[in-house]
PDB file of C-alpha atoms and ligand atoms in Angstrom:
ATOM      1  CA  VAL A 186      78.864-145.449 189.888  1.00 39.00           C
ATOM      2  CA  LEU A 187      77.716-146.151 186.398  1.00 46.00           C
ATOM      3  CA  ALA A 188      74.186-144.833 187.135  1.00 39.00           C
ATOM      4  CA  ALA A 189      71.419-142.574 185.909  1.00 38.00           C
ATOM      5  CA  GLY A 190      73.152-139.796 184.231  1.00 36.00           C
ATOM      6  CA  HIS A 191      76.386-141.218 183.972  1.00 40.00           C
ATOM      7  CA  PRO A 192      75.911-144.517 181.908  1.00 48.00           C
ATOM      8  CA  ARG A 193      78.847-146.569 180.801  1.00 49.00           C
ATOM      9  CA  VAL A 194      78.599-146.688 176.990  1.00 46.00           C
ATOM     10  CA  SER A 195      80.597-148.977 175.147  1.00 50.00           C
ATOM     11  CA  PRO A 196      80.098-149.808 171.364  1.00 61.00           C
ATOM     12  CA  THR A 197      78.230-153.038 172.370  1.00 87.00           C
ATOM     13  CA  PHE A 198      76.366-152.661 175.449  1.00 97.00           C
ATOM     14  CA  ARG A 199      76.115-150.051 178.306  1.00 97.00           C
ATOM     15  CA  ILE A 200      75.064-150.567 182.226  1.00 98.00           C
ATOM     16  CA  ARG A 201      72.590-148.451 183.782  1.00 98.00           C
ATOM     17  CA  LEU A 202      70.249-148.504 186.854  1.00 98.00           C
ATOM     18  CA  ALA A 203      67.497-150.828 186.542  1.00 98.00           C
ATOM     19  CA  LYS A 204      63.929-149.583 186.034  1.00 98.00           C
ATOM     20  CA  LEU A 205      60.529-151.206 186.642  1.00 98.00           C
ATOM     21  CA  ASP A 206      60.156-151.720 183.084  1.00 98.00           C
ATOM     22  CA  ASP A 207      63.031-154.091 183.217  1.00 98.00           C
ATOM     23  CA  ALA A 208      60.845-156.613 185.211  1.00 98.00           C
ATOM     24  CA  GLU A 209      60.027-159.083 182.276  1.00 98.00           C
ATOM     25  CA  ALA A 210      63.767-159.231 181.401  1.00 98.00           C
ATOM     26  CA  VAL A 211      65.021-159.468 184.951  1.00 98.00           C
ATOM     27  CA  ALA A 212      62.380-162.395 185.672  1.00 98.00           C
ATOM     28  CA  ALA A 213      63.595-164.104 182.318  1.00 98.00           C
ATOM     29  CA  LEU A 214      67.215-164.071 183.364  1.00 98.00           C
ATOM     30  CA  SER A 215      66.472-165.013 186.963  1.00 97.00           C
ATOM     31  CA  THR A 216      64.689-168.065 185.492  1.00 97.00           C
ATOM     32  CA  GLU A 217      67.665-168.985 183.512  1.00 95.00           C
ATOM     33  CA  LEU A 218      69.784-168.882 186.691  1.00 91.00           C
ATOM     34  CA  GLY A 219      67.597-171.304 188.534  1.00 93.00           C
ATOM     35  CA  TYR A 220      65.472-168.935 190.398  1.00 94.00           C
ATOM     36  CA  PRO A 221      62.123-169.048 188.435  1.00 96.00           C
ATOM     37  CA  GLN A 222      59.879-165.931 188.648  1.00 97.00           C
ATOM     38  CA  THR A 223      57.299-164.163 186.698  1.00 98.00           C
ATOM     39  CA  ARG A 224      57.180-160.529 185.600  1.00 98.00           C
ATOM     40  CA  CYS A 225      55.011-159.824 188.370  1.00 98.00           C
ATOM     41  CA  ASP A 226      57.348-161.232 191.031  1.00 97.00           C
ATOM     42  CA  ALA A 227      60.505-159.276 189.343  1.00 98.00           C
ATOM     43  CA  ALA A 228      58.393-156.000 189.371  1.00 98.00           C
ATOM     44  CA  ARG A 229      57.141-156.264 192.900  1.00 98.00           C
ATOM     45  CA  ARG A 230      60.773-157.101 194.116  1.00 97.00           C
ATOM     46  CA  LEU A 231      62.243-154.272 191.834  1.00 98.00           C
ATOM     47  CA  ASP A 232      59.778-151.949 193.184  1.00 97.00           C
ATOM     48  CA  GLY A 233      60.950-152.191 196.693  1.00 96.00           C
ATOM     49  CA  LEU A 234      64.672-152.252 195.971  1.00 98.00           C
ATOM     50  CA  LEU A 235      64.677-149.114 193.480  1.00 97.00           C
ATOM     51  CA  ALA A 236      62.997-147.133 196.398  1.00 96.00           C
ATOM     52  CA  ASP A 237      65.866-148.167 198.744  1.00 98.00           C
ATOM     53  CA  PRO A 238      69.312-146.282 198.531  1.00 97.00           C
ATOM     54  CA  ASP A 239      71.107-149.005 200.255  1.00 98.00           C
ATOM     55  CA  GLN A 240      70.289-151.512 197.064  1.00 98.00           C
ATOM     56  CA  LEU A 241      71.945-151.343 193.837  1.00 98.00           C
ATOM     57  CA  VAL A 242      70.203-152.875 190.786  1.00 98.00           C
ATOM     58  CA  LEU A 243      72.003-152.595 187.530  1.00 98.00           C
ATOM     59  CA  VAL A 244      71.148-154.009 184.116  1.00 98.00           C
ATOM     60  CA  ALA A 245      73.560-154.345 180.885  1.00 98.00           C
ATOM     61  CA  GLU A 246      71.555-153.185 177.819  1.00 98.00           C
ATOM     62  CA  MET A 247      72.364-153.832 174.214  1.00 97.00           C
ATOM     63  CA  PRO A 248      71.969-151.193 171.756  1.00 96.00           C
ATOM     64  CA  ASP A 249      68.674-152.597 170.549  1.00 95.00           C
ATOM     65  CA  GLY A 250      67.422-152.106 174.104  1.00 96.00           C
ATOM     66  CA  ILE A 251      67.546-155.915 175.148  1.00 97.00           C
ATOM     67  CA  VAL A 252      68.548-156.259 178.577  1.00 98.00           C
ATOM     68  CA  VAL A 253      71.154-159.190 178.768  1.00 98.00           C
ATOM     69  CA  GLY A 254      72.225-159.086 182.297  1.00 98.00           C
ATOM     70  CA  TRP A 255      71.629-157.814 186.025  1.00 98.00           C
ATOM     71  CA  LEU A 256      73.450-157.317 189.106  1.00 98.00           C
ATOM     72  CA  HIS A 257      71.926-156.679 192.601  1.00 98.00           C
ATOM     73  CA  ALA A 258      74.109-155.569 195.315  1.00 98.00           C
ATOM     74  CA  GLN A 259      73.332-154.148 198.945  1.00 98.00           C
ATOM     75  CA  LEU A 260      74.920-152.140 201.414  1.00 98.00           C
ATOM     76  CA  ARG A 261      74.872-154.560 204.624  1.00 98.00           C
ATOM     77  CA  HIS A 262      74.835-153.129 208.010  1.00 97.00           C
ATOM     78  CA  GLU A 263      75.800-155.957 210.869  1.00 97.00           C
ATOM     79  CA  LEU A 264      76.437-155.789 214.322  1.00 98.00           C
ATOM     80  CA  ALA A 265      79.531-157.955 214.245  1.00 97.00           C
ATOM     81  CA  VAL A 266      81.395-156.289 211.399  1.00 96.00           C
ATOM     82  CA  GLU A 267      81.730-152.893 209.555  1.00 97.00           C
ATOM     83  CA  ARG A 268      79.390-152.131 206.871  1.00 98.00           C
ATOM     84  CA  PHE A 269      80.149-153.740 203.562  1.00 98.00           C
ATOM     85  CA  VAL A 270      78.613-154.501 200.178  1.00 98.00           C
ATOM     86  CA  GLU A 271      77.406-157.803 199.135  1.00 98.00           C
ATOM     87  CA  ILE A 272      76.610-158.854 195.652  1.00 98.00           C
ATOM     88  CA  ALA A 273      73.156-160.701 196.272  1.00 97.00           C
ATOM     89  CA  GLY A 274      72.386-161.650 192.528  1.00 97.00           C
ATOM     90  CA  PHE A 275      74.167-161.789 189.229  1.00 98.00           C
ATOM     91  CA  ILE A 276      73.826-163.182 185.837  1.00 98.00           C
ATOM     92  CA  VAL A 277      74.546-162.312 182.153  1.00 98.00           C
ATOM     93  CA  GLY A 278      72.525-164.234 179.735  1.00 97.00           C
ATOM     94  CA  ALA A 279      74.370-167.450 178.473  1.00 96.00           C
ATOM     95  CA  ALA A 280      74.119-166.157 174.770  1.00 95.00           C
ATOM     96  CA  CYS A 281      75.968-162.962 175.689  1.00 96.00           C
ATOM     97  CA  ARG A 282      78.757-164.240 178.109  1.00 96.00           C
ATOM     98  CA  GLY A 283      82.411-163.532 177.486  1.00 96.00           C
ATOM     99  CA  GLN A 284      82.029-160.032 176.042  1.00 96.00           C
ATOM    100  CA  GLY A 285      83.043-158.234 179.032  1.00 97.00           C
ATOM    101  CA  ILE A 286      79.535-157.424 180.375  1.00 98.00           C
ATOM    102  CA  GLY A 287      79.724-159.486 183.792  1.00 98.00           C
ATOM    103  CA  GLY A 288      83.188-157.570 184.256  1.00 98.00           C
ATOM    104  CA  ALA A 289      81.653-154.130 183.634  1.00 98.00           C
ATOM    105  CA  LEU A 290      78.672-154.966 186.042  1.00 98.00           C
ATOM    106  CA  ILE A 291      81.377-155.965 188.540  1.00 98.00           C
ATOM    107  CA  GLU A 292      83.443-152.561 188.038  1.00 98.00           C
ATOM    108  CA  SER A 293      80.086-150.683 188.571  1.00 98.00           C
ATOM    109  CA  VAL A 294      79.316-152.085 191.830  1.00 98.00           C
ATOM    110  CA  LEU A 295      82.968-151.723 192.873  1.00 98.00           C
ATOM    111  CA  ALA A 296      82.691-148.055 192.109  1.00 98.00           C
ATOM    112  CA  TRP A 297      79.246-147.896 194.002  1.00 98.00           C
ATOM    113  CA  ALA A 298      80.915-149.434 197.025  1.00 98.00           C
ATOM    114  CA  ARG A 299      83.715-147.079 196.996  1.00 98.00           C
ATOM    115  CA  ARG A 300      81.535-143.986 196.919  1.00 97.00           C
ATOM    116  CA  ARG A 301      79.575-145.519 199.842  1.00 97.00           C
ATOM    117  CA  ALA A 302      82.938-145.850 201.508  1.00 97.00           C
ATOM    118  CA  VAL A 303      83.085-149.360 202.516  1.00 98.00           C
ATOM    119  CA  ALA A 304      86.214-151.367 202.641  1.00 97.00           C
ATOM    120  CA  GLU A 305      84.821-154.646 201.332  1.00 98.00           C
ATOM    121  CA  VAL A 306      82.700-156.101 198.564  1.00 98.00           C
ATOM    122  CA  TRP A 307      81.365-159.881 199.360  1.00 98.00           C
ATOM    123  CA  VAL A 308      79.790-162.288 197.182  1.00 98.00           C
ATOM    124  CA  ARG A 309      78.694-165.737 198.009  1.00 97.00           C
ATOM    125  CA  ALA A 310      79.117-168.021 195.125  1.00 95.00           C
ATOM    126  CA  ARG A 311      77.868-171.504 194.765  1.00 93.00           C
ATOM    127  CA  VAL A 312      80.841-173.959 195.329  1.00 94.00           C
ATOM    128  CA  GLU A 313      79.790-176.002 192.081  1.00 93.00           C
ATOM    129  CA  ARG A 314      80.415-172.913 189.817  1.00 92.00           C
ATOM    130  CA  ALA A 315      83.938-173.201 189.614  1.00 94.00           C
ATOM    131  CA  GLU A 316      84.018-170.762 186.627  1.00 95.00           C
ATOM    132  CA  THR A 317      82.423-168.280 188.595  1.00 96.00           C
ATOM    133  CA  LYS A 318      84.964-168.460 191.484  1.00 97.00           C
ATOM    134  CA  THR A 319      87.790-167.981 188.663  1.00 97.00           C
ATOM    135  CA  PHE A 320      85.865-164.981 187.412  1.00 98.00           C
ATOM    136  CA  TYR A 321      86.056-163.425 190.728  1.00 98.00           C
ATOM    137  CA  GLU A 322      89.480-164.252 191.531  1.00 98.00           C
ATOM    138  CA  ARG A 323      90.648-162.655 188.297  1.00 98.00           C
ATOM    139  CA  ARG A 324      88.941-159.576 189.359  1.00 98.00           C
ATOM    140  CA  GLY A 325      90.804-159.587 193.029  1.00 98.00           C
ATOM    141  CA  PHE A 326      88.131-161.427 195.041  1.00 98.00           C
ATOM    142  CA  ARG A 327      89.571-163.962 197.388  1.00 98.00           C
ATOM    143  CA  VAL A 328      87.788-166.847 199.214  1.00 97.00           C
ATOM    144  CA  ILE A 329      87.728-166.428 202.709  1.00 96.00           C
ATOM    145  CA  LYS A 330      85.387-169.219 203.835  1.00 95.00           C
ATOM    146  CA  GLN A 331      82.996-171.779 202.818  1.00 95.00           C
ATOM    147  CA  GLN A 332      79.654-172.153 204.732  1.00 94.00           C
ATOM    148  CA  ASN A 333      76.574-174.239 205.258  1.00 96.00           C
ATOM    149  CA  VAL A 334      73.467-172.344 204.073  1.00 95.00           C
ATOM    150  CA  LEU A 335      70.550-173.544 206.444  1.00 98.00           C
ATOM    151  CA  VAL A 336      66.868-172.595 205.873  1.00 98.00           C
ATOM    152  CA  LYS A 337      63.813-173.284 208.152  1.00 98.00           C
ATOM    153  CA  ARG A 338      60.455-173.054 206.384  1.00 97.00           C
ATOM    154  CA  LEU A 339      57.681-171.312 208.306  1.00 96.00           C
ATOM    155  CA  PRO A 340      54.070-172.084 207.787  1.00 95.00           C
ATOM    156  CA  PRO A 341      52.116-169.618 205.628  1.00 92.00           C
ATOM    157  CA  ALA A 342      50.739-166.645 207.345  1.00 89.00           C
ATOM    158  CA  GLY A 343      47.847-167.011 209.038  1.00 84.00           C
ATOM    159  CA  ALA A 344      48.524-170.754 209.794  1.00 81.00           C
ATOM    160  CA  VAL A 345      47.729-171.423 213.624  1.00 72.00           C
ATOM    161  CA  PRO A 346      50.370-173.294 215.254  1.00 68.00           C
ATOM    162  CA  ALA A 347      49.435-176.819 216.571  1.00 65.00           C
ATOM    163  CA  PRO A 348      49.024-177.075 220.448  1.00 64.00           C
ATOM    164  CA  ALA A 349      52.153-178.607 222.049  1.00 61.00           C
ATOM    165  CA  GLY A 350      52.184-182.577 222.081  1.00 56.00           C
ATOM    166  CA  ALA A 351      49.578-182.377 219.035  1.00 52.00           C
ATOM    167  CA  THR A 352      50.033-185.254 216.593  1.00 50.00           C
ATOM    168  CA  GLY A 353      49.958-185.503 212.960  1.00 44.00           C
ATOM    169  CA  ASP A 354      52.307-184.111 210.369  1.00 45.00           C
ATOM    170  CA  SER A 355      50.776-180.993 209.435  1.00 42.00           C
ATOM    171  CA  GLY A 356      52.356-178.934 212.185  1.00 40.00           C
ATOM    172  CA  GLY A 357      49.671-176.456 212.224  1.00 39.00           C
ATOM    173  CA  VAL A 358      46.051-175.636 210.904  1.00 41.00           C
ATOM    174  CA  ARG A 359      46.102-173.700 207.391  1.00 39.00           C
ATOM    175  CA  GLY A 360      44.065-170.568 208.002  1.00 35.00           C
TER     176      GLY A 360
HETATM  177  C1  LIG B 694      79.737-165.045 185.888  1.00 95.33           C
HETATM  178  C2  LIG B 694      79.017-164.137 184.735  1.00 95.33           C
HETATM  179  C3  LIG B 694      78.033-163.281 185.284  1.00 95.33           C
HETATM  180  C4  LIG B 694      80.220-163.587 184.009  1.00 95.33           C
HETATM  181  O1  LIG B 694      79.747-162.655 182.886  1.00 95.33           O
HETATM  182  P1  LIG B 694      80.335-162.452 181.509  1.00 95.33           P
HETATM  183  O2  LIG B 694      79.566-161.414 180.825  1.00 95.33           O
HETATM  184  O3  LIG B 694      80.609-163.778 180.866  1.00 95.33           O
HETATM  185  O4  LIG B 694      81.593-161.962 181.948  1.00 95.33           O
HETATM  186  P2  LIG B 694      82.988-161.394 181.290  1.00 95.33           P
HETATM  187  O5  LIG B 694      82.706-161.405 179.873  1.00 95.33           O
HETATM  188  O6  LIG B 694      83.268-160.136 181.578  1.00 95.33           O
HETATM  189  O7  LIG B 694      84.103-162.464 181.687  1.00 95.33           O
HETATM  190  C5  LIG B 694      83.913-163.775 181.507  1.00 95.33           C
HETATM  191  C6  LIG B 694      85.325-164.516 181.463  1.00 95.33           C
HETATM  192  O8  LIG B 694      84.868-165.774 180.952  1.00 95.33           O
HETATM  193  C7  LIG B 694      85.774-165.960 179.632  1.00 95.33           C
HETATM  194  N1  LIG B 694      84.787-166.180 178.674  1.00 95.33           N
HETATM  195  C8  LIG B 694      85.028-166.249 177.276  1.00 95.33           C
HETATM  196  N2  LIG B 694      84.049-166.926 176.513  1.00 95.33           N
HETATM  197  C9  LIG B 694      83.085-167.125 177.550  1.00 95.33           C
HETATM  198  C10 LIG B 694      81.880-167.632 177.541  1.00 95.33           C
HETATM  199  N3  LIG B 694      81.320-167.961 176.262  1.00 95.33           N
HETATM  200  N4  LIG B 694      81.059-167.728 178.716  1.00 95.33           N
HETATM  201  C11 LIG B 694      81.383-167.354 179.547  1.00 95.33           C
HETATM  202  N5  LIG B 694      82.673-166.877 179.920  1.00 95.33           N
HETATM  203  C12 LIG B 694      83.594-166.829 178.790  1.00 95.33           C
HETATM  204  C13 LIG B 694      85.996-164.380 179.489  1.00 95.33           C
HETATM  205  O9  LIG B 694      87.066-164.294 178.498  1.00 95.33           O
HETATM  206  C14 LIG B 694      86.265-163.669 180.691  1.00 95.33           C
HETATM  207  O10 LIG B 694      87.698-164.147 181.061  1.00 95.33           O
HETATM  208  P3  LIG B 694      88.316-163.176 182.362  1.00 95.33           P
HETATM  209  O11 LIG B 694      87.802-163.587 183.719  1.00 95.33           O
HETATM  210  O12 LIG B 694      89.809-163.480 182.039  1.00 95.33           O
HETATM  211  O13 LIG B 694      88.041-161.704 181.887  1.00 95.33           O
HETATM  212  C15 LIG B 694      78.365-165.369 184.032  1.00 95.33           C
HETATM  213  O14 LIG B 694      79.124-166.107 183.491  1.00 95.33           O
HETATM  214  C16 LIG B 694      77.095-165.944 184.540  1.00 95.33           C
HETATM  215  O15 LIG B 694      75.953-165.374 184.669  1.00 95.33           O
HETATM  216  N6  LIG B 694      77.233-167.074 185.004  1.00 95.33           N
HETATM  217  C17 LIG B 694      76.162-167.844 185.598  1.00 95.33           C
HETATM  218  C18 LIG B 694      75.491-167.327 187.031  1.00 95.33           C
HETATM  219  C19 LIG B 694      76.889-166.905 187.952  1.00 95.33           C
HETATM  220  O16 LIG B 694      77.675-167.729 188.274  1.00 95.33           O
HETATM  221  N7  LIG B 694      76.296-165.881 188.585  1.00 95.33           N
HETATM  222  C20 LIG B 694      77.211-165.198 189.661  1.00 95.33           C
HETATM  223  C21 LIG B 694      76.517-165.636 190.887  1.00 95.33           C
HETATM  224  S1  LIG B 694      77.528-165.201 192.375  1.00 95.33           S
END
């Protein structure tokens, strides 16, 4: 993997493992992608991920030290299928696209997946991002299904559930 001690060095950028210090850049890029977060949010999440060997967080760094992209992949263990690697988040800043940075991040995650002896790398890309689908297809990924993604919001921790039959729209008492 293009990891600590084995950085991929190119004339324009390099791919390396993320550090806690990257939190500010990661947050700014995430916000650009449509997942707003603060530096503190990113630092808290990075802190957990960096300690877990089944998580890979890479960044693309320019020669001046500016981080212009990140990729988070994870080794997934599921009951129904063999272990696989999934790309959970991936962005290159709009100003730096089209220079091969995204492709290099993908190569790095593929190398990591091979080292973890998995047979498949998955990614779920939004249907409306047609260029992203093409980007992956050019790199050998194939669409295998489309899904509905559903979510159920839970009351905040500490909220007391309303008794059965209670009326009102709060659904519970906030503690
Ligand atoms: C998908 C993404 C990470 C690719 O990053 P990138 O650094 O532009 O990737 P590359 O430069 O390696 O490849 C981009 C491709 O688009 C072409 N391209 C050229 N100019 C481009 C530009 N200004 N912007 C984007 N792509 C451009 C490149 O030639 C390249 O073509 P190829 O697939 O034939 O190699 C980036 O576009 C992005 O962050 N998109 C928005 C978020 C997103 O979709 N993330 C993935 C979520 S699953």
